[in-house]
Coordinates of N, CA and C in Angstrom, one line a residue:
Chain A
X1 N 125.8 143.0 171.7 CA 125.3 142.7 173.1 C 124.5 141.4 173.0
X2 N 124.6 140.6 174.0 CA 123.9 139.3 174.1 C 122.5 139.5 174.6
X3 N 121.6 139.0 173.8 CA 120.2 139.1 174.1 C 119.9 138.2 175.3
X4 N 119.5 138.8 176.5 CA 119.2 137.9 177.6 C 118.0 137.0 177.5
X5 N 117.1 137.5 176.6 CA 115.9 136.6 176.4 C 115.8 136.2 174.9
X6 N 116.6 135.2 174.5 CA 116.6 134.8 173.1 C 115.3 134.3 172.6
X7 N 115.1 134.5 171.4 CA 113.8 134.0 170.8 C 113.9 132.5 170.7
X8 N 112.9 131.9 171.5 CA 113.0 130.4 171.6 C 112.6 129.8 170.2
X9 N 111.7 130.5 169.5 CA 111.2 129.9 168.3 C 112.3 129.6 167.3
X10 N 113.3 130.6 167.3 CA 114.4 130.5 166.3 C 115.3 129.3 166.7
X11 N 115.3 128.9 167.9 CA 116.1 127.8 168.3 C 115.4 126.5 168.3
X12 N 114.1 126.5 168.0 CA 113.3 125.3 168.0 C 113.9 124.3 167.0
X13 N 114.3 123.1 167.5 CA 115.0 122.1 166.7 C 114.0 121.6 165.6
X14 N 112.7 121.8 165.7 CA 111.8 121.2 164.7 C 111.9 122.1 163.4
X15 N 112.1 123.4 163.7 CA 112.0 124.3 162.5 C 113.4 124.6 161.9
X16 N 114.4 124.5 162.7 CA 115.8 124.8 162.3 C 116.3 124.0 161.1
X17 N 116.2 122.7 161.1 CA 116.8 122.0 159.9 C 116.1 122.3 158.6
X18 N 114.8 122.7 158.7 CA 114.1 123.0 157.4 C 114.7 124.2 156.8
X19 N 115.0 125.3 157.6 CA 115.5 126.5 157.0 C 116.9 126.2 156.4
X20 N 117.7 125.4 157.1 CA 119.0 125.1 156.5 C 118.8 124.4 155.2
X21 N 117.8 123.4 155.1 CA 117.6 122.7 153.9 C 117.3 123.6 152.8
X22 N 116.4 124.6 153.0 CA 116.0 125.5 151.9 C 117.2 126.4 151.5
X23 N 118.0 126.8 152.5 CA 119.2 127.6 152.1 C 120.1 126.8 151.2
X24 N 120.3 125.5 151.6 CA 121.2 124.6 150.8 C 120.6 124.4 149.4
X25 N 119.3 124.2 149.4 CA 118.6 124.0 148.1 C 118.8 125.3 147.2
X26 N 118.6 126.5 147.8 CA 118.8 127.7 147.1 C 120.2 127.8 146.6
X27 N 121.2 127.5 147.4 CA 122.6 127.6 147.0 C 122.9 126.6 145.9
X28 N 122.3 125.4 146.0 CA 122.5 124.4 145.0 C 122.0 124.9 143.6
X29 N 120.8 125.5 143.7 CA 120.1 126.0 142.5 C 121.0 127.1 141.9
X30 N 121.5 128.0 142.8 CA 122.3 129.1 142.3 C 123.5 128.6 141.6
X31 N 124.2 127.6 142.2 CA 125.4 127.0 141.7 C 125.1 126.3 140.3
X32 N 123.9 125.6 140.3 CA 123.5 125.0 139.1 C 123.3 126.0 137.9
X33 N 122.8 127.1 138.3 CA 122.6 128.2 137.3 C 123.9 128.7 136.8
X34 N 124.9 128.9 137.7 CA 126.2 129.3 137.3 C 126.8 128.3 136.3
X35 N 126.7 127.0 136.7 CA 127.3 126.0 135.9 C 126.6 126.0 134.5
X36 N 125.3 126.2 134.5 CA 124.6 126.3 133.2 C 125.1 127.4 132.3
X37 N 125.2 128.6 133.0 CA 125.7 129.8 132.3 C 127.1 129.5 131.7
X38 N 128.0 128.9 132.5 CA 129.3 128.6 132.0 C 129.2 127.6 130.8
X39 N 128.3 126.6 130.9 CA 128.1 125.7 129.8 C 127.7 126.4 128.6
X40 N 126.8 127.3 128.7 CA 126.3 128.1 127.6 C 127.4 128.9 127.0
X41 N 128.3 129.5 127.8 CA 129.4 130.3 127.3 C 130.4 129.4 126.6
X42 N 130.6 128.1 127.1 CA 131.5 127.2 126.5 C 131.0 126.9 125.1
X43 N 129.7 126.6 125.0 CA 129.2 126.2 123.7 C 129.2 127.4 122.7
X44 N 129.1 128.6 123.2 CA 129.2 129.8 122.4 C 130.6 129.9 121.8
X45 N 131.6 129.8 122.8 CA 133.0 129.9 122.4 C 133.3 128.8 121.4
X46 N 132.8 127.6 121.7 CA 133.0 126.5 120.7 C 132.5 126.8 119.4
X47 N 131.3 127.4 119.3 CA 130.7 127.8 118.0 C 131.6 128.8 117.3
X48 N 132.1 129.8 118.0 CA 133.0 130.8 117.4 C 134.3 130.1 116.9
X49 N 134.8 129.1 117.7 CA 136.1 128.4 117.3 C 135.8 127.6 116.0
X50 N 134.6 127.0 116.0 CA 134.3 126.2 114.8 C 134.2 127.1 113.5
X51 N 133.5 128.3 113.8 CA 133.4 129.2 112.7 C 134.7 129.6 112.1
X52 N 135.7 129.9 113.1 CA 137.0 130.4 112.7 C 137.7 129.2 111.9
X53 N 137.6 128.0 112.4 CA 138.1 126.8 111.7 C 137.6 126.7 110.3
X54 N 136.3 126.8 110.2 CA 135.6 126.7 108.9 C 136.1 127.8 107.9
X55 N 136.2 129.0 108.5 CA 136.6 130.1 107.5 C 138.1 129.9 107.1
X56 N 138.9 129.3 108.0 CA 140.3 129.0 107.6 C 140.3 127.9 106.5
X57 N 139.5 126.9 106.8 CA 139.4 125.8 105.8 C 138.9 126.3 104.4
X58 N 137.9 127.2 104.5 CA 137.3 127.7 103.2 C 138.4 128.5 102.5
X59 N 139.2 129.3 103.3 CA 140.3 130.1 102.6 C 141.3 129.2 102.0
X60 N 141.7 128.1 102.7 CA 142.7 127.2 102.2 C 142.3 126.4 101.0
X61 N 141.0 126.0 101.0 CA 140.5 125.2 99.9 C 140.0 126.1 98.7
X62 N 140.1 127.4 98.9 CA 139.7 128.3 97.8 C 138.2 128.6 97.7
X63 N 137.5 128.1 98.7 CA 136.0 128.3 98.6 C 135.7 129.8 98.9
X64 N 136.5 130.4 99.8 CA 136.3 131.8 100.1 C 137.6 132.4 99.9
X65 N 137.7 133.6 99.2 CA 138.9 134.2 99.0 C 139.1 135.5 99.8
X66 N 138.1 135.7 100.7 CA 138.1 137.0 101.5 C 138.9 136.7 102.8
X67 N 140.1 137.3 102.8 CA 140.9 137.0 104.0 C 140.4 137.8 105.2
X68 N 139.7 138.9 105.0 CA 139.2 139.7 106.1 C 138.2 139.0 107.0
X69 N 137.4 138.1 106.3 CA 136.4 137.4 107.1 C 137.1 136.4 108.0
X70 N 138.2 135.8 107.5 CA 139.0 134.9 108.4 C 139.6 135.7 109.6
X71 N 140.1 136.9 109.3 CA 140.6 137.7 110.4 C 139.6 138.0 111.4
X72 N 138.4 138.4 110.9 CA 137.3 138.7 111.9 C 136.9 137.5 112.7
X73 N 136.7 136.3 112.0 CA 136.3 135.1 112.8 C 137.4 134.7 113.8
X74 N 138.7 134.7 113.4 CA 139.7 134.3 114.3 C 139.9 135.3 115.5
X75 N 139.7 136.6 115.2 CA 139.8 137.6 116.3 C 138.7 137.4 117.3
X76 N 137.5 137.1 116.8 CA 136.3 136.9 117.7 C 136.6 135.6 118.5
X77 N 137.0 134.5 117.9 CA 137.2 133.3 118.6 C 138.3 133.4 119.6
X78 N 139.4 134.2 119.2 CA 140.5 134.4 120.2 C 140.1 135.1 121.4
X79 N 139.3 136.3 121.2 CA 138.9 137.1 122.3 C 138.0 136.3 123.2
X80 N 137.0 135.6 122.6 CA 136.0 134.9 123.5 C 136.7 133.7 124.2
X81 N 137.7 133.1 123.6 CA 138.4 132.0 124.2 C 139.2 132.5 125.4
X82 N 139.8 133.7 125.2 CA 140.6 134.2 126.3 C 139.7 134.5 127.5
X83 N 138.5 135.0 127.2 CA 137.5 135.3 128.3 C 137.2 134.0 129.0
X84 N 136.9 133.0 128.2 CA 136.6 131.7 128.8 C 137.7 131.2 129.7
X85 N 138.9 131.3 129.2 CA 140.0 130.8 130.0 C 140.2 131.6 131.3
X86 N 139.9 132.9 131.2 CA 140.0 133.8 132.4 C 138.9 133.3 133.4
X87 N 137.7 133.1 133.0 CA 136.6 132.7 133.9 C 137.0 131.3 134.5
X88 N 137.5 130.4 133.7 CA 137.9 129.1 134.1 C 138.9 129.2 135.2
X89 N 140.0 130.0 135.0 CA 141.0 130.1 136.0 C 140.5 130.6 137.3
X90 N 139.5 131.6 137.2 CA 138.9 132.2 138.4 C 138.2 131.1 139.1
X91 N 137.4 130.3 138.4 CA 136.6 129.2 139.1 C 137.5 128.2 139.8
X92 N 138.6 127.8 139.1 CA 139.5 126.8 139.6 C 140.2 127.3 140.9
X93 N 140.5 128.6 140.8 CA 141.2 129.3 141.9 C 140.3 129.3 143.1
X94 N 139.0 129.6 142.9 CA 138.0 129.7 144.0 C 137.8 128.3 144.6
X95 N 137.8 127.3 143.7 CA 137.7 125.9 144.2 C 138.9 125.5 145.1
X96 N 140.1 125.8 144.6 CA 141.3 125.5 145.3 C 141.3 126.2 146.7
X97 N 140.9 127.5 146.7 CA 140.9 128.2 148.0 C 139.9 127.6 148.9
X98 N 138.7 127.2 148.4 CA 137.7 126.5 149.3 C 138.3 125.2 149.9
X99 N 139.0 124.5 149.0 CA 139.5 123.2 149.4 C 140.6 123.3 150.5
X100 N 141.3 124.4 150.4 CA 142.4 124.6 151.4 C 141.9 125.2 152.7
X101 N 140.6 125.5 152.8 CA 140.1 126.1 154.0 C 140.2 125.0 155.2
X102 N 140.6 125.5 156.3 CA 140.7 124.6 157.5 C 139.3 124.6 158.2
X103 N 138.8 123.4 158.3 CA 137.5 123.3 159.0 C 137.7 122.7 160.4
Chain B
X1 N 122.4 151.6 127.2 CA 122.8 151.2 125.8 C 123.6 149.9 125.8
X2 N 123.2 149.0 125.0 CA 123.8 147.7 124.9 C 125.2 147.8 124.2
X3 N 126.2 147.2 124.8 CA 127.5 147.2 124.2 C 127.8 145.8 123.6
X4 N 128.1 145.9 122.3 CA 128.4 144.6 121.6 C 129.9 144.4 121.6
X5 N 130.4 143.3 122.3 CA 131.8 143.1 122.4 C 132.5 143.0 121.0
X6 N 131.8 142.4 120.0 CA 132.4 142.2 118.7 C 132.0 143.3 117.7
X7 N 131.2 144.3 118.2 CA 130.8 145.4 117.3 C 132.0 146.1 116.6
X8 N 133.0 146.5 117.5 CA 134.2 147.2 116.9 C 134.9 146.3 115.9
X9 N 135.0 145.0 116.2 CA 135.6 144.0 115.3 C 134.9 144.1 114.0
X10 N 133.6 143.9 114.0 CA 132.8 143.8 112.8 C 133.0 145.1 111.9
X11 N 133.0 146.3 112.6 CA 133.0 147.5 111.9 C 134.4 147.7 111.3
X12 N 135.5 147.4 112.1 CA 136.8 147.5 111.6 C 137.0 146.6 110.4
X13 N 136.5 145.4 110.5 CA 136.7 144.4 109.4 C 135.9 144.9 108.1
X14 N 134.7 145.5 108.4 CA 133.9 146.0 107.2 C 134.7 147.1 106.5
X15 N 135.5 148.0 107.3 CA 136.3 149.0 106.7 C 137.4 148.4 105.9
X16 N 138.1 147.3 106.5 CA 139.1 146.7 105.7 C 138.6 146.1 104.4
X17 N 137.4 145.5 104.5 CA 136.9 144.9 103.3 C 136.5 145.9 102.3
X18 N 135.9 147.0 102.7 CA 135.6 148.1 101.7 C 136.8 148.6 101.0
X19 N 137.9 148.9 101.8 CA 139.1 149.5 101.2 C 139.8 148.5 100.4
X20 N 139.7 147.2 100.7 CA 140.2 146.1 99.8 C 139.6 146.2 98.4
X21 N 138.3 146.4 98.5 CA 137.5 146.5 97.2 C 137.9 147.8 96.4
X22 N 138.1 148.9 97.2 CA 138.5 150.1 96.4 C 139.9 150.0 95.9
X23 N 140.7 149.2 96.6 CA 142.1 148.9 96.1 C 142.0 148.1 94.8
X24 N 141.0 147.2 94.7 CA 140.8 146.4 93.5 C 140.4 147.3 92.4
X25 N 139.5 148.2 92.7 CA 139.0 149.2 91.6 C 140.2 150.0 91.1
X26 N 141.1 150.5 92.0 CA 142.2 151.3 91.6 C 143.2 150.4 90.8
X27 N 143.4 149.2 91.2 CA 144.3 148.4 90.4 C 143.7 148.1 89.0
X28 N 142.4 148.0 88.9 CA 141.8 147.9 87.6 C 142.0 149.1 86.7
X29 N 141.9 150.3 87.4 CA 142.1 151.5 86.7 C 143.5 151.6 86.2
X30 N 144.5 151.3 87.0 CA 145.9 151.4 86.7 C 146.2 150.4 85.6
X31 N 145.7 149.2 85.7 CA 146.0 148.2 84.7 C 145.5 148.5 83.3
X32 N 144.3 149.2 83.4 CA 143.6 149.5 82.1 C 143.9 151.0 81.7
X33 N 144.9 151.6 82.2 CA 145.2 153.0 81.9 C 145.4 153.2 80.4
X34 N 145.8 152.2 79.7 CA 146.1 152.4 78.2 C 145.2 151.4 77.4
X35 N 144.1 151.0 78.0 CA 143.2 150.0 77.2 C 142.3 150.9 76.3
X36 N 142.5 150.7 75.0 CA 141.7 151.5 74.1 C 140.4 150.7 73.6
X37 N 140.3 149.5 74.0 CA 139.2 148.7 73.5 C 138.6 147.8 74.6
X38 N 137.4 148.0 75.0 CA 136.8 147.2 76.1 C 135.9 146.2 75.5
X39 N 136.0 145.9 74.2 CA 135.2 144.9 73.5 C 134.1 145.6 72.7
X40 N 133.8 146.8 73.0 CA 132.7 147.5 72.3 C 133.3 148.6 71.4
X41 N 134.6 148.6 71.2 CA 135.3 149.7 70.5 C 135.5 150.9 71.2
X42 N 135.1 151.0 72.5 CA 135.3 152.2 73.3 C 136.5 152.0 74.3
X43 N 137.2 153.1 74.6 CA 138.2 152.9 75.6 C 137.7 152.6 77.0
X44 N 138.6 152.1 77.8 CA 138.2 151.8 79.2 C 137.8 153.1 79.9
X45 N 136.7 153.0 80.7 CA 136.3 154.2 81.5 C 136.7 153.9 83.0
X46 N 137.3 155.0 83.6 CA 137.8 154.9 84.9 C 136.6 154.5 85.9
X47 N 136.9 153.6 86.9 CA 135.9 153.2 87.8 C 136.1 153.9 89.1
X48 N 135.0 154.1 89.9 CA 135.0 154.7 91.2 C 134.2 153.8 92.1
X49 N 134.7 153.6 93.3 CA 133.9 152.8 94.3 C 133.3 153.8 95.2
X50 N 131.9 153.7 95.4 CA 131.3 154.6 96.3 C 130.8 153.9 97.5
X51 N 131.1 154.4 98.7 CA 130.8 153.7 99.9 C 129.4 154.2 100.5
X52 N 128.8 153.3 101.3 CA 127.7 153.7 102.1 C 127.7 153.0 103.4
X53 N 126.9 153.5 104.4 CA 126.8 152.8 105.7 C 126.1 151.5 105.5
X54 N 126.5 150.5 106.4 CA 125.9 149.2 106.3 C 124.4 149.1 106.7
X55 N 124.0 150.0 107.7 CA 122.6 150.0 108.1 C 122.2 151.4 108.5
X56 N 120.9 151.5 108.9 CA 120.4 152.9 109.3 C 120.9 153.2 110.7
X57 N 121.4 152.2 111.4 CA 121.9 152.5 112.8 C 123.0 153.5 112.7
X58 N 123.0 154.5 113.7 CA 124.1 155.5 113.6 C 125.5 154.9 113.8
X59 N 125.6 153.9 114.6 CA 126.9 153.2 114.7 C 126.9 152.0 113.8
X60 N 127.7 152.0 112.8 CA 127.6 150.9 111.8 C 128.8 150.8 111.0
X61 N 129.0 149.8 110.3 CA 130.2 149.6 109.4 C 129.9 150.2 108.0
X62 N 130.9 150.0 107.2 CA 130.9 150.6 105.8 C 130.7 149.4 104.8
X63 N 130.0 149.7 103.7 CA 129.9 148.8 102.6 C 130.0 149.5 101.3
X64 N 130.4 148.7 100.3 CA 130.5 149.3 98.9 C 129.1 149.5 98.4
X65 N 128.7 150.7 98.1 CA 127.3 150.9 97.6 C 127.3 150.4 96.1
X66 N 128.1 150.9 95.3 CA 128.2 150.4 93.9 C 129.5 150.9 93.3
X67 N 129.9 150.3 92.2 CA 131.1 150.7 91.4 C 130.5 151.5 90.3
X68 N 130.8 152.8 90.2 CA 130.3 153.7 89.1 C 131.4 154.0 88.2
X69 N 131.1 154.4 87.0 CA 132.1 154.8 86.0 C 132.2 156.3 86.0
X70 N 133.4 156.8 85.8 CA 133.8 158.2 85.7 C 133.3 158.7 84.3
X71 N 132.4 159.7 84.3 CA 131.9 160.1 83.0 C 132.7 161.2 82.3
X72 N 133.9 161.6 82.9 CA 134.6 162.6 82.2 C 135.1 162.2 80.8
X73 N 135.5 163.2 80.0 CA 135.9 162.9 78.6 C 137.2 162.0 78.6
X74 N 137.3 161.3 77.5 CA 138.5 160.5 77.2 C 139.6 161.4 76.9
X75 N 140.9 160.9 77.1 CA 142.0 161.7 76.7 C 142.3 161.5 75.2
X76 N 142.6 162.5 74.5 CA 142.9 162.4 73.0 C 144.5 162.4 72.9
X77 N 145.0 161.4 72.3 CA 146.5 161.4 72.1 C 146.8 161.2 70.6
X78 N 147.7 162.0 70.1 CA 148.0 162.0 68.7 C 149.0 160.8 68.5
X79 N 148.5 159.8 67.7 CA 149.2 158.6 67.4 C 148.7 158.1 66.1
X80 N 149.1 158.6 64.9 CA 148.5 158.3 63.6 C 148.7 156.8 63.3
X81 N 149.8 156.2 63.8 CA 150.1 154.8 63.5 C 149.2 153.8 64.3
X82 N 148.5 154.3 65.3 CA 147.7 153.4 66.1 C 146.5 152.8 65.3
X83 N 146.2 151.5 65.5 CA 145.0 151.0 64.7 C 143.7 151.6 65.1
X84 N 143.6 152.2 66.3 CA 142.3 152.8 66.6 C 142.3 154.3 66.4
X85 N 143.3 154.8 65.7 CA 143.4 156.3 65.4 C 142.3 156.7 64.5
X86 N 141.7 157.9 64.7 CA 140.7 158.4 63.8 C 141.3 159.1 62.6
X87 N 140.5 159.8 61.8 CA 141.0 160.4 60.5 C 142.1 161.4 60.8
X88 N 142.0 162.2 61.8 CA 143.0 163.2 62.1 C 144.2 162.6 62.9
X89 N 144.2 161.3 63.1 CA 145.3 160.7 63.8 C 145.3 160.6 65.3
X90 N 144.1 161.0 65.9 CA 144.0 161.0 67.3 C 143.4 159.6 67.8
X91 N 143.9 159.2 69.0 CA 143.4 158.0 69.6 C 142.7 158.4 70.9
X92 N 141.6 157.8 71.2 CA 140.9 158.0 72.5 C 141.5 157.1 73.5
X93 N 142.0 157.7 74.6 CA 142.6 156.9 75.6 C 141.7 157.0 76.9
X94 N 141.8 156.0 77.7 CA 141.0 156.0 78.9 C 141.1 157.3 79.7
X95 N 140.1 157.7 80.5 CA 140.1 158.9 81.3 C 140.8 158.6 82.7
X96 N 141.7 157.7 82.6 CA 142.5 157.3 83.9 C 143.7 158.2 83.9
X97 N 143.9 158.9 85.0 CA 145.1 159.7 85.2 C 145.9 159.1 86.3
X98 N 147.1 158.6 86.0 CA 147.9 157.8 86.9 C 148.2 158.6 88.2
X99 N 148.6 159.9 88.1 CA 148.9 160.6 89.4 C 147.7 160.5 90.4
X100 N 146.5 160.7 89.8 CA 145.3 160.7 90.6 C 145.1 159.3 91.2
X101 N 145.4 158.2 90.4 CA 145.2 156.9 90.9 C 146.2 156.6 92.0
X102 N 147.4 157.1 91.8 CA 148.5 156.9 92.9 C 148.0 157.6 94.2
X103 N 147.4 158.7 94.1 CA 146.9 159.4 95.3 C 145.8 158.6 95.9
X104 N 144.9 158.1 95.1 CA 143.8 157.2 95.6 C 144.3 156.0 96.2
X105 N 145.4 155.5 95.6 CA 146.0 154.2 96.1 C 146.6 154.5 97.6
X106 N 147.2 155.6 97.7 CA 147.7 155.9 99.1 C 146.6 156.1 100.1
X107 N 145.5 156.8 99.6 CA 144.4 157.0 100.5 C 143.8 155.6 100.9
X108 N 143.6 154.7 99.9 CA 143.0 153.4 100.2 C 143.9 152.6 101.2
X109 N 145.3 152.6 100.9 CA 146.2 151.9 101.7 C 146.2 152.4 103.1
X110 N 146.2 153.7 103.3 CA 146.2 154.3 104.6 C 144.9 154.0 105.4
X111 N 143.8 154.1 104.6 CA 142.5 153.8 105.3 C 142.4 152.4 105.8
X112 N 143.0 151.5 104.9 CA 143.0 150.1 105.4 C 143.9 149.9 106.6
X113 N 145.0 150.6 106.6 CA 145.9 150.5 107.7 C 145.3 151.1 109.0
X114 N 144.5 152.2 108.8 CA 143.8 152.8 110.0 C 142.8 151.8 110.6
X115 N 142.1 151.1 109.7 CA 141.1 150.1 110.2 C 141.8 148.9 110.9
X116 N 143.0 148.5 110.4 CA 143.8 147.5 111.1 C 144.2 148.0 112.4
X117 N 144.6 149.3 112.5 CA 145.1 149.8 113.8 C 143.9 149.8 114.8
X118 N 142.7 150.1 114.3 CA 141.6 150.1 115.2 C 141.3 148.7 115.8
X119 N 141.4 147.7 114.8 CA 141.2 146.3 115.2 C 142.2 145.9 116.3
X120 N 143.5 146.2 116.0 CA 144.6 145.9 116.9 C 144.4 146.5 118.3
X121 N 144.1 147.8 118.3 CA 144.0 148.5 119.5 C 142.8 148.0 120.3
X122 N 141.7 147.6 119.6 CA 140.5 147.1 120.3 C 140.9 145.7 120.9
X123 N 141.6 144.9 120.2 CA 142.0 143.6 120.7 C 142.9 143.8 122.0
X124 N 143.8 144.7 121.9 CA 144.7 144.9 123.1 C 143.8 145.5 124.3
X125 N 142.8 146.2 124.0 CA 141.9 146.7 125.0 C 141.2 145.6 125.7
X126 N 140.6 144.7 124.9 CA 139.9 143.5 125.4 C 140.9 142.7 126.3
X127 N 142.1 142.5 125.8 CA 143.1 141.7 126.5 C 143.4 142.3 127.9
X128 N 143.6 143.7 127.9 CA 143.9 144.3 129.2 C 142.7 144.2 130.1
X129 N 141.5 144.2 129.5 CA 140.3 144.0 130.4 C 140.3 142.7 131.0
X130 N 140.7 141.7 130.2 CA 140.7 140.3 130.8 C 141.9 140.1 131.8
X131 N 142.9 141.0 131.7 CA 143.9 141.0 132.7 C 143.3 141.2 134.1
X132 N 142.3 142.0 134.1 CA 141.6 142.3 135.4 C 141.1 141.1 136.1
X133 N 140.8 140.0 135.4 CA 140.3 138.8 136.0 C 141.4 138.1 136.8
X134 N 142.6 138.3 136.5 CA 143.7 137.6 137.2 C 143.9 138.1 138.6

């Protein structure tokens, strides 16, 4: 139901833009946080990939003869990389959907 | 309770590693089943791998505690022509019994296989979880 006596203060043009600004700032901060988290995840996955690479190199050069450690490192790198790709696909999809929105 | 995504991987791999080592011990036993001299004039003594948990945590992997020697008596075999034969013609042979080693070999191989199965199943579980993202 429409309020016959709207609150004038909420429509005050002097206060309105400020609230919008804080909301935008909050959203930007939240987005930045998300980006930072993704960056952290990427570096973690990168670390696991490098570990897997190193263990394969060690196996091939004869430095390490334990094949199970290679299996473990590769399994971890594979699993975390798949998760990263899943998150990336989700993000790209969200971006595409936003861009296709009619304004 | 915190769930470690790689906990199952680490535990399964620790099992694979432990059973690889016990396989190594068994192959040493089989290879030395007729070794009458270990350098000190004594026959080879059968080895046993004993396992322990990796940490005090109730959910944990397995590790080889130590490799111990089997203290049972050596087998005496009559072979007067053998250079190590005693006055009555008997030779001390290792206390390795091949049928027992074959049994342990199957146990180790199956245990390794079981750990691989756990690792595989866990991987497919994680993959099907990631399917939910799509």
